[in-house]
Each structure stands twice: as structure tokens, then as C-alpha cells.
């Protein structure tokens, strides 16, 4: 296992030193995460929306009180 060095520069910025194998592994990890993120975005786009149970209940109650094809109750 290579060592990851982390130190603070004089200007307050942090510097990370990675070995070449760690850099390659980090790049691969970033690419894999980006692909997973894109796949999940497409999967969520294709999912059907869930019906709203409160709206279904309200419609059912309205149909019981005032059935379709009848005169409105006054």
C-alpha cells in the first residue's frame, strides 16, 4: 500500500501527494461513480410516478357523495 501525504502549504492551501497507482485508482473510482450517477438518473427518469393516495381517497369520497352522471346535490 502506498502512503498518501497531506500537508498545508504556506498560503493555507492543502496539498495531497499520491503515488501513481493511487492516482489511477482514484481516477477509476471517479469514473465509476459518474457512470453509476448517470445510470441512476436515467433509471429514475423511466420510473412511473406513484399515485397520490390522498387524492384517490378524495375522488372516491366525491364519487360516493355525488356519483358521476347525476345532478349535483344542493
Short mmCIF file of N, CA and C in Angstrom, two decimals:
data_model
loop_
_atom_site.label_atom_id
_atom_site.label_comp_id
_atom_site.label_asym_id
_atom_site.label_seq_id
_atom_site.Cartn_x
_atom_site.Cartn_y
_atom_site.Cartn_z
N UNK A 1 0.83 -1.18 0.00
CA UNK A 1 0.00 0.00 0.00
C UNK A 1 0.88 1.25 0.00
N UNK A 2 0.57 2.17 -0.86
CA UNK A 2 1.31 3.42 -0.89
C UNK A 2 0.80 4.37 0.17
N UNK A 3 1.62 5.33 0.50
CA UNK A 3 1.26 6.31 1.51
C UNK A 3 0.70 7.55 0.83
N UNK A 4 -0.31 8.12 1.45
CA UNK A 4 -0.88 9.38 0.98
C UNK A 4 -0.35 10.48 1.91
N UNK A 5 0.34 11.46 1.34
CA UNK A 5 0.87 12.56 2.13
C UNK A 5 -0.06 13.75 1.99
N UNK A 6 -0.33 14.38 3.12
CA UNK A 6 -1.23 15.53 3.15
C UNK A 6 -0.54 16.61 3.98
N UNK A 7 -0.34 17.78 3.41
CA UNK A 7 0.28 18.84 4.20
C UNK A 7 -0.28 20.18 3.77
N UNK A 8 -0.11 21.18 4.66
CA UNK A 8 -0.61 22.52 4.43
C UNK A 8 0.52 23.39 3.88
N UNK A 9 0.25 24.09 2.79
CA UNK A 9 1.25 24.98 2.20
C UNK A 9 1.26 26.31 2.95
N UNK A 10 2.24 27.16 2.65
CA UNK A 10 2.36 28.45 3.33
C UNK A 10 1.15 29.35 3.07
N UNK A 11 0.55 29.23 1.89
CA UNK A 11 -0.59 30.08 1.56
C UNK A 11 -1.91 29.53 2.13
N UNK A 12 -1.84 28.47 2.92
CA UNK A 12 -3.03 27.94 3.57
C UNK A 12 -3.75 26.87 2.76
N UNK A 13 -3.30 26.63 1.53
CA UNK A 13 -3.94 25.60 0.71
C UNK A 13 -3.39 24.22 1.07
N UNK A 14 -4.24 23.23 0.94
CA UNK A 14 -3.83 21.87 1.27
C UNK A 14 -3.28 21.18 0.03
N UNK A 15 -2.22 20.43 0.20
CA UNK A 15 -1.62 19.69 -0.91
C UNK A 15 -1.66 18.22 -0.57
N UNK A 16 -2.09 17.42 -1.53
CA UNK A 16 -2.15 15.98 -1.35
C UNK A 16 -1.20 15.34 -2.35
N UNK A 17 -0.33 14.49 -1.87
CA UNK A 17 0.61 13.78 -2.74
C UNK A 17 0.20 12.31 -2.76
N UNK A 18 -0.10 11.82 -3.95
CA UNK A 18 -0.50 10.42 -4.12
C UNK A 18 0.53 9.71 -4.98
N UNK A 19 0.69 8.43 -4.75
CA UNK A 19 1.53 7.64 -5.64
C UNK A 19 0.78 7.45 -6.97
N UNK A 20 1.49 7.04 -8.01
CA UNK A 20 0.87 6.89 -9.32
C UNK A 20 -0.25 5.86 -9.29
N UNK A 21 -0.07 4.77 -8.57
CA UNK A 21 -1.12 3.75 -8.51
C UNK A 21 -2.36 4.28 -7.80
N UNK A 22 -2.17 5.14 -6.78
CA UNK A 22 -3.31 5.74 -6.08
C UNK A 22 -4.05 6.70 -6.99
N UNK A 23 -3.30 7.44 -7.82
CA UNK A 23 -3.94 8.37 -8.75
C UNK A 23 -4.80 7.62 -9.75
N UNK A 24 -4.28 6.51 -10.26
CA UNK A 24 -5.03 5.70 -11.23
C UNK A 24 -6.28 5.14 -10.56
N UNK A 25 -6.13 4.65 -9.33
CA UNK A 25 -7.27 4.09 -8.62
C UNK A 25 -8.32 5.17 -8.35
N UNK A 26 -7.88 6.38 -7.99
CA UNK A 26 -8.80 7.47 -7.73
C UNK A 26 -9.54 7.88 -9.00
N UNK A 27 -8.84 7.93 -10.13
CA UNK A 27 -9.49 8.26 -11.40
C UNK A 27 -10.53 7.22 -11.77
N UNK A 28 -10.20 5.95 -11.58
CA UNK A 28 -11.16 4.88 -11.89
C UNK A 28 -12.39 4.98 -11.00
N UNK A 29 -12.17 5.28 -9.73
CA UNK A 29 -13.28 5.42 -8.80
C UNK A 29 -14.20 6.57 -9.20
N UNK A 30 -13.62 7.69 -9.60
CA UNK A 30 -14.42 8.84 -10.03
C UNK A 30 -15.21 8.49 -11.28
N UNK A 31 -14.61 7.79 -12.23
CA UNK A 31 -15.31 7.39 -13.46
C UNK A 31 -16.45 6.44 -13.13
N UNK A 32 -16.21 5.47 -12.26
CA UNK A 32 -17.26 4.51 -11.88
C UNK A 32 -18.42 5.23 -11.21
N UNK A 33 -18.11 6.15 -10.30
CA UNK A 33 -19.17 6.90 -9.62
C UNK A 33 -19.97 7.76 -10.59
N UNK A 34 -19.30 8.35 -11.57
CA UNK A 34 -20.01 9.16 -12.56
C UNK A 34 -20.95 8.29 -13.40
N UNK A 35 -20.49 7.11 -13.80
CA UNK A 35 -21.33 6.20 -14.58
C UNK A 35 -22.54 5.75 -13.77
N UNK A 36 -22.32 5.41 -12.50
CA UNK A 36 -23.43 4.99 -11.64
C UNK A 36 -24.43 6.13 -11.48
N UNK A 37 -23.93 7.35 -11.31
CA UNK A 37 -24.81 8.51 -11.15
C UNK A 37 -25.67 8.72 -12.40
N UNK A 38 -25.07 8.62 -13.57
CA UNK A 38 -25.82 8.79 -14.82
C UNK A 38 -26.84 7.68 -14.98
N UNK A 39 -26.45 6.44 -14.68
CA UNK A 39 -27.40 5.32 -14.79
C UNK A 39 -28.58 5.50 -13.85
N UNK A 40 -28.33 5.95 -12.64
CA UNK A 40 -29.43 6.17 -11.70
C UNK A 40 -30.34 7.30 -12.17
N UNK A 41 -29.76 8.33 -12.78
CA UNK A 41 -30.58 9.43 -13.30
C UNK A 41 -31.51 8.93 -14.40
N UNK A 42 -30.99 8.09 -15.30
CA UNK A 42 -31.84 7.53 -16.36
C UNK A 42 -32.88 6.58 -15.78
N UNK A 43 -32.51 5.81 -14.76
CA UNK A 43 -33.46 4.88 -14.15
C UNK A 43 -34.59 5.63 -13.46
N UNK A 44 -34.29 6.71 -12.79
CA UNK A 44 -35.32 7.49 -12.11
C UNK A 44 -36.24 8.17 -13.12
N UNK A 45 -35.69 8.55 -14.27
CA UNK A 45 -36.49 9.21 -15.29
C UNK A 45 -37.52 8.25 -15.87
N UNK A 46 -37.20 6.97 -15.96
CA UNK A 46 -38.09 5.99 -16.56
C UNK A 46 -39.08 5.37 -15.60
N UNK A 47 -38.96 5.67 -14.30
CA UNK A 47 -39.86 5.06 -13.32
C UNK A 47 -41.23 5.72 -13.36
N UNK A 48 -42.29 4.93 -13.24
CA UNK A 48 -43.62 5.53 -13.18
C UNK A 48 -43.81 6.26 -11.84
N UNK A 49 -44.62 7.30 -11.87
CA UNK A 49 -44.86 8.04 -10.63
C UNK A 49 -45.88 7.29 -9.78
N UNK A 50 -45.75 7.41 -8.50
CA UNK A 50 -46.67 6.76 -7.57
C UNK A 50 -47.95 7.60 -7.49
N UNK A 51 -49.11 6.95 -7.50
CA UNK A 51 -50.35 7.73 -7.35
C UNK A 51 -50.46 8.29 -5.93
N UNK A 52 -51.10 9.42 -5.82
CA UNK A 52 -51.28 10.07 -4.53
C UNK A 52 -52.47 9.44 -3.81
N UNK A 53 -52.26 8.70 -2.70
CA UNK A 53 -53.38 8.03 -2.03
C UNK A 53 -54.42 9.00 -1.50
N UNK A 54 -54.01 10.19 -1.08
CA UNK A 54 -54.97 11.16 -0.56
C UNK A 54 -55.90 11.62 -1.68
N UNK A 55 -55.35 11.84 -2.87
CA UNK A 55 -56.19 12.28 -4.00
C UNK A 55 -57.15 11.17 -4.42
N UNK A 56 -56.68 9.92 -4.40
CA UNK A 56 -57.56 8.79 -4.75
C UNK A 56 -58.70 8.71 -3.76
N UNK A 57 -58.39 8.88 -2.46
CA UNK A 57 -59.42 8.83 -1.43
C UNK A 57 -60.41 9.97 -1.61
N UNK A 58 -59.92 11.18 -1.90
CA UNK A 58 -60.81 12.32 -2.11
C UNK A 58 -61.72 12.09 -3.30
N UNK A 59 -61.19 11.55 -4.37
CA UNK A 59 -62.01 11.26 -5.55
C UNK A 59 -63.06 10.21 -5.24
N UNK A 60 -62.70 9.20 -4.44
CA UNK A 60 -63.65 8.15 -4.08
C UNK A 60 -64.77 8.71 -3.23
N UNK A 61 -64.42 9.55 -2.27
CA UNK A 61 -65.44 10.15 -1.40
C UNK A 61 -66.35 11.05 -2.23
N UNK A 62 -65.78 11.81 -3.16
CA UNK A 62 -66.59 12.67 -4.01
C UNK A 62 -67.53 11.84 -4.87
N UNK A 63 -67.08 10.69 -5.37
CA UNK A 63 -67.95 9.83 -6.18
C UNK A 63 -69.08 9.23 -5.35
N UNK A 64 -68.83 8.94 -4.08
CA UNK A 64 -69.88 8.39 -3.21
C UNK A 64 -70.90 9.47 -2.90
N UNK A 65 -70.43 10.67 -2.57
CA UNK A 65 -71.35 11.76 -2.22
C UNK A 65 -72.12 12.21 -3.45
N UNK A 66 -71.42 12.39 -4.54
CA UNK A 66 -72.05 12.87 -5.78
C UNK A 66 -71.59 11.97 -6.92
N UNK A 67 -72.31 10.85 -7.17
CA UNK A 67 -71.88 9.92 -8.21
C UNK A 67 -71.83 10.58 -9.59
N UNK A 68 -70.98 10.07 -10.46
CA UNK A 68 -70.92 10.63 -11.82
C UNK A 68 -72.25 10.44 -12.55
N UNK A 69 -72.50 11.30 -13.50
CA UNK A 69 -73.71 11.27 -14.34
C UNK A 69 -74.98 11.48 -13.53
N UNK A 70 -74.89 12.20 -12.45
CA UNK A 70 -76.09 12.57 -11.67
C UNK A 70 -76.05 14.06 -11.44
N UNK A 71 -77.20 14.59 -11.07
CA UNK A 71 -77.26 16.02 -10.77
C UNK A 71 -76.52 16.29 -9.47
N UNK A 72 -75.91 17.44 -9.39
CA UNK A 72 -75.18 17.80 -8.17
C UNK A 72 -76.15 17.99 -7.03
N UNK A 73 -75.72 17.56 -5.85
CA UNK A 73 -76.56 17.74 -4.67
C UNK A 73 -76.46 19.18 -4.19
N UNK A 74 -77.60 19.73 -3.80
CA UNK A 74 -77.61 21.11 -3.29
C UNK A 74 -78.03 21.13 -1.86
#
